[in-house]
Tab-separated table of C-alpha atoms in Angstrom:
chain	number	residue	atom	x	y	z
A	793	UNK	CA	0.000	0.000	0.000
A	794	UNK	CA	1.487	3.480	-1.482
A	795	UNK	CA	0.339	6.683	0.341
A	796	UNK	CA	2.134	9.802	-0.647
A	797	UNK	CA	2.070	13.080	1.481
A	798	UNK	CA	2.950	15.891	-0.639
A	799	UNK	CA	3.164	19.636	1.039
A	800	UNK	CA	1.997	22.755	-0.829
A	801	UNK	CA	1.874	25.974	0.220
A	802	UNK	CA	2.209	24.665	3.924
A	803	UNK	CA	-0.266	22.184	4.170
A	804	UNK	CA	-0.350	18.451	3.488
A	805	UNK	CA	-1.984	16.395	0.879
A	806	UNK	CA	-2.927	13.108	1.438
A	807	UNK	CA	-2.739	10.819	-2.263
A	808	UNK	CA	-4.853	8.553	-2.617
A	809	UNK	CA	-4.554	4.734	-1.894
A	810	UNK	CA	-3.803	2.228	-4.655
A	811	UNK	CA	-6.405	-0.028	-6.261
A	812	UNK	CA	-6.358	-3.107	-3.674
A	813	UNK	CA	-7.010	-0.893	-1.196
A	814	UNK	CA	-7.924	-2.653	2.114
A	815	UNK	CA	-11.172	-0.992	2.457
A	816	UNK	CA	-12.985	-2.620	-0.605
A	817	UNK	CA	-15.473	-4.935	-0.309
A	818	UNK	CA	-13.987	-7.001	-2.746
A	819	UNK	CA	-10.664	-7.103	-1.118
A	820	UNK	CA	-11.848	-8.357	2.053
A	821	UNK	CA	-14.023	-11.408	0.576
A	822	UNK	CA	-10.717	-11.972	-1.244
A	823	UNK	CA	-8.499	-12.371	1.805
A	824	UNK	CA	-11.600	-14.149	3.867
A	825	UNK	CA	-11.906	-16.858	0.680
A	826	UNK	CA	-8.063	-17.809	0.642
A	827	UNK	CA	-8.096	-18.394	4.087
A	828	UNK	CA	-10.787	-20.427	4.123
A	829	UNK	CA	-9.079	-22.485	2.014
A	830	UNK	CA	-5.884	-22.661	3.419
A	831	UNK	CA	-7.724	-23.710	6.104
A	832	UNK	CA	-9.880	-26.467	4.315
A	833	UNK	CA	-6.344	-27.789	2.778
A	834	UNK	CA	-4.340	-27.737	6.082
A	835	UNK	CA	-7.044	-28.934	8.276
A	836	UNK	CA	-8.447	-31.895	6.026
A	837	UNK	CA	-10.661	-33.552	8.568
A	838	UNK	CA	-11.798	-31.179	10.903
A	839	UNK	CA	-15.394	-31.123	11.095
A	840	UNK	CA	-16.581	-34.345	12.314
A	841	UNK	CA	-12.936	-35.661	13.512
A	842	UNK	CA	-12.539	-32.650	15.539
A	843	UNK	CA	-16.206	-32.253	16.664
A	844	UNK	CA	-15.613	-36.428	17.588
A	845	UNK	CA	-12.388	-35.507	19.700
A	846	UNK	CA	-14.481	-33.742	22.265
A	847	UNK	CA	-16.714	-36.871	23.299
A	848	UNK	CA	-15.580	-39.185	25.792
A	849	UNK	CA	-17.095	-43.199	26.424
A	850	UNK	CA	-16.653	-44.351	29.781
A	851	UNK	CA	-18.109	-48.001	30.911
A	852	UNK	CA	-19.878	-47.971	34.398
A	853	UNK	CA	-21.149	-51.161	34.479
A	854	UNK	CA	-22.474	-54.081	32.713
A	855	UNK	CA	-24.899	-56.690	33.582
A	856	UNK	CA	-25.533	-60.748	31.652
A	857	UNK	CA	-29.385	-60.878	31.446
A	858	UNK	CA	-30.418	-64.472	32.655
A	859	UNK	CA	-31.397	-66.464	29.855
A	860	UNK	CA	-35.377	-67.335	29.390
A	861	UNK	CA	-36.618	-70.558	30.775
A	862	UNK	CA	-36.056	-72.035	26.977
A	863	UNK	CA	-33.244	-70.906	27.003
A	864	UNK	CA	-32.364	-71.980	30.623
A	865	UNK	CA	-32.777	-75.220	29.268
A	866	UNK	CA	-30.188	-74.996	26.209
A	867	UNK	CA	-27.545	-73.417	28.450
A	868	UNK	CA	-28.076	-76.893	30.521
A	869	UNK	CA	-27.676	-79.164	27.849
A	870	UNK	CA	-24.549	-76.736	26.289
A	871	UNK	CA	-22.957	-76.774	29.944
A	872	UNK	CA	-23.714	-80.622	29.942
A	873	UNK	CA	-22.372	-81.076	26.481
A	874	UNK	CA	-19.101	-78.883	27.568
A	875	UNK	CA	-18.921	-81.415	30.531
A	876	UNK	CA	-18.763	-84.821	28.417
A	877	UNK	CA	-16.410	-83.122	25.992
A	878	UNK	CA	-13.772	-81.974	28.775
A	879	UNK	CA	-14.025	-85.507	30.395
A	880	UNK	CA	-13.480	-87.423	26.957
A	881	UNK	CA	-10.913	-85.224	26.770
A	882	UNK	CA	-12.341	-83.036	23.432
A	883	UNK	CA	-12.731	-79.731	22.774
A	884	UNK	CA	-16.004	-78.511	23.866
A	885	UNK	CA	-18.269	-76.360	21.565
A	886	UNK	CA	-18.325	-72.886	21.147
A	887	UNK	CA	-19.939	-71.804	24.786
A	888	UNK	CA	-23.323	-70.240	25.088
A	889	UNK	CA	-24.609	-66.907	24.133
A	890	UNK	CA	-25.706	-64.543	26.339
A	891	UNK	CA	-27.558	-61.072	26.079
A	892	UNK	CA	-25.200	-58.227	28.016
A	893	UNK	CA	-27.055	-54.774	28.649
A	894	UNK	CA	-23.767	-52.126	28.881
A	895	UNK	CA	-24.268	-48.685	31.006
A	896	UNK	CA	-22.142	-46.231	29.326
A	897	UNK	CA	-21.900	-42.616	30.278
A	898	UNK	CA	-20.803	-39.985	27.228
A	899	UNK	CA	-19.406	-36.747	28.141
A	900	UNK	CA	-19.151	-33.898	25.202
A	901	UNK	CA	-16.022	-32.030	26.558
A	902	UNK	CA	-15.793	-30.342	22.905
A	903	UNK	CA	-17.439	-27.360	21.170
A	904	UNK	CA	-19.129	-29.645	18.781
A	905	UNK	CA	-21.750	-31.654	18.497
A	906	UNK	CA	-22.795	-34.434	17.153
A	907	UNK	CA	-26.138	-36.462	16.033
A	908	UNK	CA	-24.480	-39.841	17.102
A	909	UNK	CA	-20.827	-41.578	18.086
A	910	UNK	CA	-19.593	-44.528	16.618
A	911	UNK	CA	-17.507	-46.040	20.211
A	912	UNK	CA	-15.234	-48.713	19.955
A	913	UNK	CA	-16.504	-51.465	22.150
A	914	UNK	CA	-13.537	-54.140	23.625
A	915	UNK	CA	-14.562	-57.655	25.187
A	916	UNK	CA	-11.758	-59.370	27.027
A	917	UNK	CA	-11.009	-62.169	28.895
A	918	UNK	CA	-10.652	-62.708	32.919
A	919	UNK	CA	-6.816	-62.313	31.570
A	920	UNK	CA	-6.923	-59.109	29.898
A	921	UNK	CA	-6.433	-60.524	26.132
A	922	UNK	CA	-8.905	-58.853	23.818
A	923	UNK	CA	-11.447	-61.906	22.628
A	924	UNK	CA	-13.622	-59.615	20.795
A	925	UNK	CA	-13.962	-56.332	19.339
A	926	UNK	CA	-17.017	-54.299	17.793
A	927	UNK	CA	-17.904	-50.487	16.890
A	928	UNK	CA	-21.268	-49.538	18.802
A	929	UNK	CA	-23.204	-46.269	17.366
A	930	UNK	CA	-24.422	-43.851	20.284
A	931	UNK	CA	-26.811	-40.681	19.735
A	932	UNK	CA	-25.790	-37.663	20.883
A	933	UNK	CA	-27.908	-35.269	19.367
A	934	UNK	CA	-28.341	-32.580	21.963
A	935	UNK	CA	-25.340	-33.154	23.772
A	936	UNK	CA	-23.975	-29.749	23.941
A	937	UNK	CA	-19.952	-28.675	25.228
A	938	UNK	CA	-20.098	-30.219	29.002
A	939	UNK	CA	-22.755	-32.086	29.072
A	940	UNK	CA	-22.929	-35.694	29.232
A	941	UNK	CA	-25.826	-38.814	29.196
A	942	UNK	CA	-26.088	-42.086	30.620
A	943	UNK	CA	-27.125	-44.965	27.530
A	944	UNK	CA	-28.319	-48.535	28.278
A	945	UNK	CA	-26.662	-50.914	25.041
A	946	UNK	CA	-28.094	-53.812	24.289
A	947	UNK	CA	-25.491	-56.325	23.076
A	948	UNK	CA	-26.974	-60.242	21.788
A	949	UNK	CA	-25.706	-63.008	21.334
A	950	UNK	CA	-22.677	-62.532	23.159
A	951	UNK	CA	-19.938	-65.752	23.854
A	952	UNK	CA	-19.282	-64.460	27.834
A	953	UNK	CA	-17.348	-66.594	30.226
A	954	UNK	CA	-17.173	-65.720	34.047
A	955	UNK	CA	-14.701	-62.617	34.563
A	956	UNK	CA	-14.667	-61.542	31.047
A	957	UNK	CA	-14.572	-57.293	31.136
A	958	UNK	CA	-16.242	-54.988	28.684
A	959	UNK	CA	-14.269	-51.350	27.783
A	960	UNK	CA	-15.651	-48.938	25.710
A	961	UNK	CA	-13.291	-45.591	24.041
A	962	UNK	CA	-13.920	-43.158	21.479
A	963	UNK	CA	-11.041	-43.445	19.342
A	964	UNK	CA	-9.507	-40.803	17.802
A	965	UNK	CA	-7.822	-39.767	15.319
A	966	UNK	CA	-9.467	-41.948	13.009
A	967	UNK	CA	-7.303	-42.759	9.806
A	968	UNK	CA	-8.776	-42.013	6.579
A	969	UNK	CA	-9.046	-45.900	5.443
A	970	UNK	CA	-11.046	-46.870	8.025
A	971	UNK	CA	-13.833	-44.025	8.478
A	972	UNK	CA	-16.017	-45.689	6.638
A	973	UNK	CA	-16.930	-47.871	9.516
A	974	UNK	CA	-17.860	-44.871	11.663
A	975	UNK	CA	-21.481	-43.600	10.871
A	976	UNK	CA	-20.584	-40.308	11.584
A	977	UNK	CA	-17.775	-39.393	8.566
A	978	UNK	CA	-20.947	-40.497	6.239
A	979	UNK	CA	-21.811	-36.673	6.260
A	980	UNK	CA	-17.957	-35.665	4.753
């Protein structure tokens, strides 16, 4: 920007400013547009990954729902049939299913929000080694910056021994190759 002061006759003269002068409209939505996309080419994910950095999964307790009096009946004959097989020696069967019911509490600790959270859901054995692993999809919608609700999951059909542990995260960051497992990143 060029400004020339020029004195005549004792007083001064302002000139005028150049063409891409700071003040004009145009100028500004110039400026405003390349930084928004400097901003969509350095930040390439934010939206949804950063919105999905704020929320936090935290397992409070789980609880195995008795099986049904039909049911009742299987798990007999499967514990009876896991019996015989251990005394001939064998391998028994794949053990029974179960239905688990999961209380997890989600905090949003970000400034965005979300309609729902895809959490990464972690079954292990009494030793700690991961037996199973599956994504679970929360909704959040309303769940403003620190706020948080308590959801009830539902998991069937699950193969639980006595002692296994349930642990639930929201991972992040998420690499690119596998967001299309998370509901969410559908929107992007």
């Amino acid at each position: 920007m060029i400004v020339r002061l020029t004195e005549a006759k004792g007083e001064t003269m302002k000139g005028t400013l150049n063409r891409t002068s700071w003040r004009r409209p145009e100028a500004v939505l110039g400026v405003v547009a390349a930084i928004a996309l400097l901003v969509l080419a350095c930040g390439g994910g934010g939206g949804v990954a950063e919105a999905r950095a704020g929320y936090i999964a935290e397992m409070r307790s789980f609880a195995v729902q008795a099986p049904a009096v039909d049911e009742a009946m299987e798990t007999e004959a499967a514990e009876a049939d896991v019996e015989a097989a251990e005394a001939e020696g064998g391998m028994p069967d794949e053990p029974a299913t179960v239905d688990v019911l999961l209380d997890i509490l989600v905090h949003n600790e970000g400034s965005g929000t979300l309609d729902g959270i895809t959490v990464d859901l972690t079954i292990a054995d009494p030793d700690g080694a991961e037996k199973e692993r599956q994504l679970l999809w929360i909704e959040t919608a309303g769940l403003t910056k620190g706020s948080q609700s308590q959801v009830v999951y539902e998991l069937n059909g699950v193969a639980y021994t006595e002692g296994d542990g349930f642990h639930v995260e929201v991972r992040h960051p998420i690499p690119m190759e596998e967001r299309g497992d998370y509901r969410e990143f559908d929107a992007e």
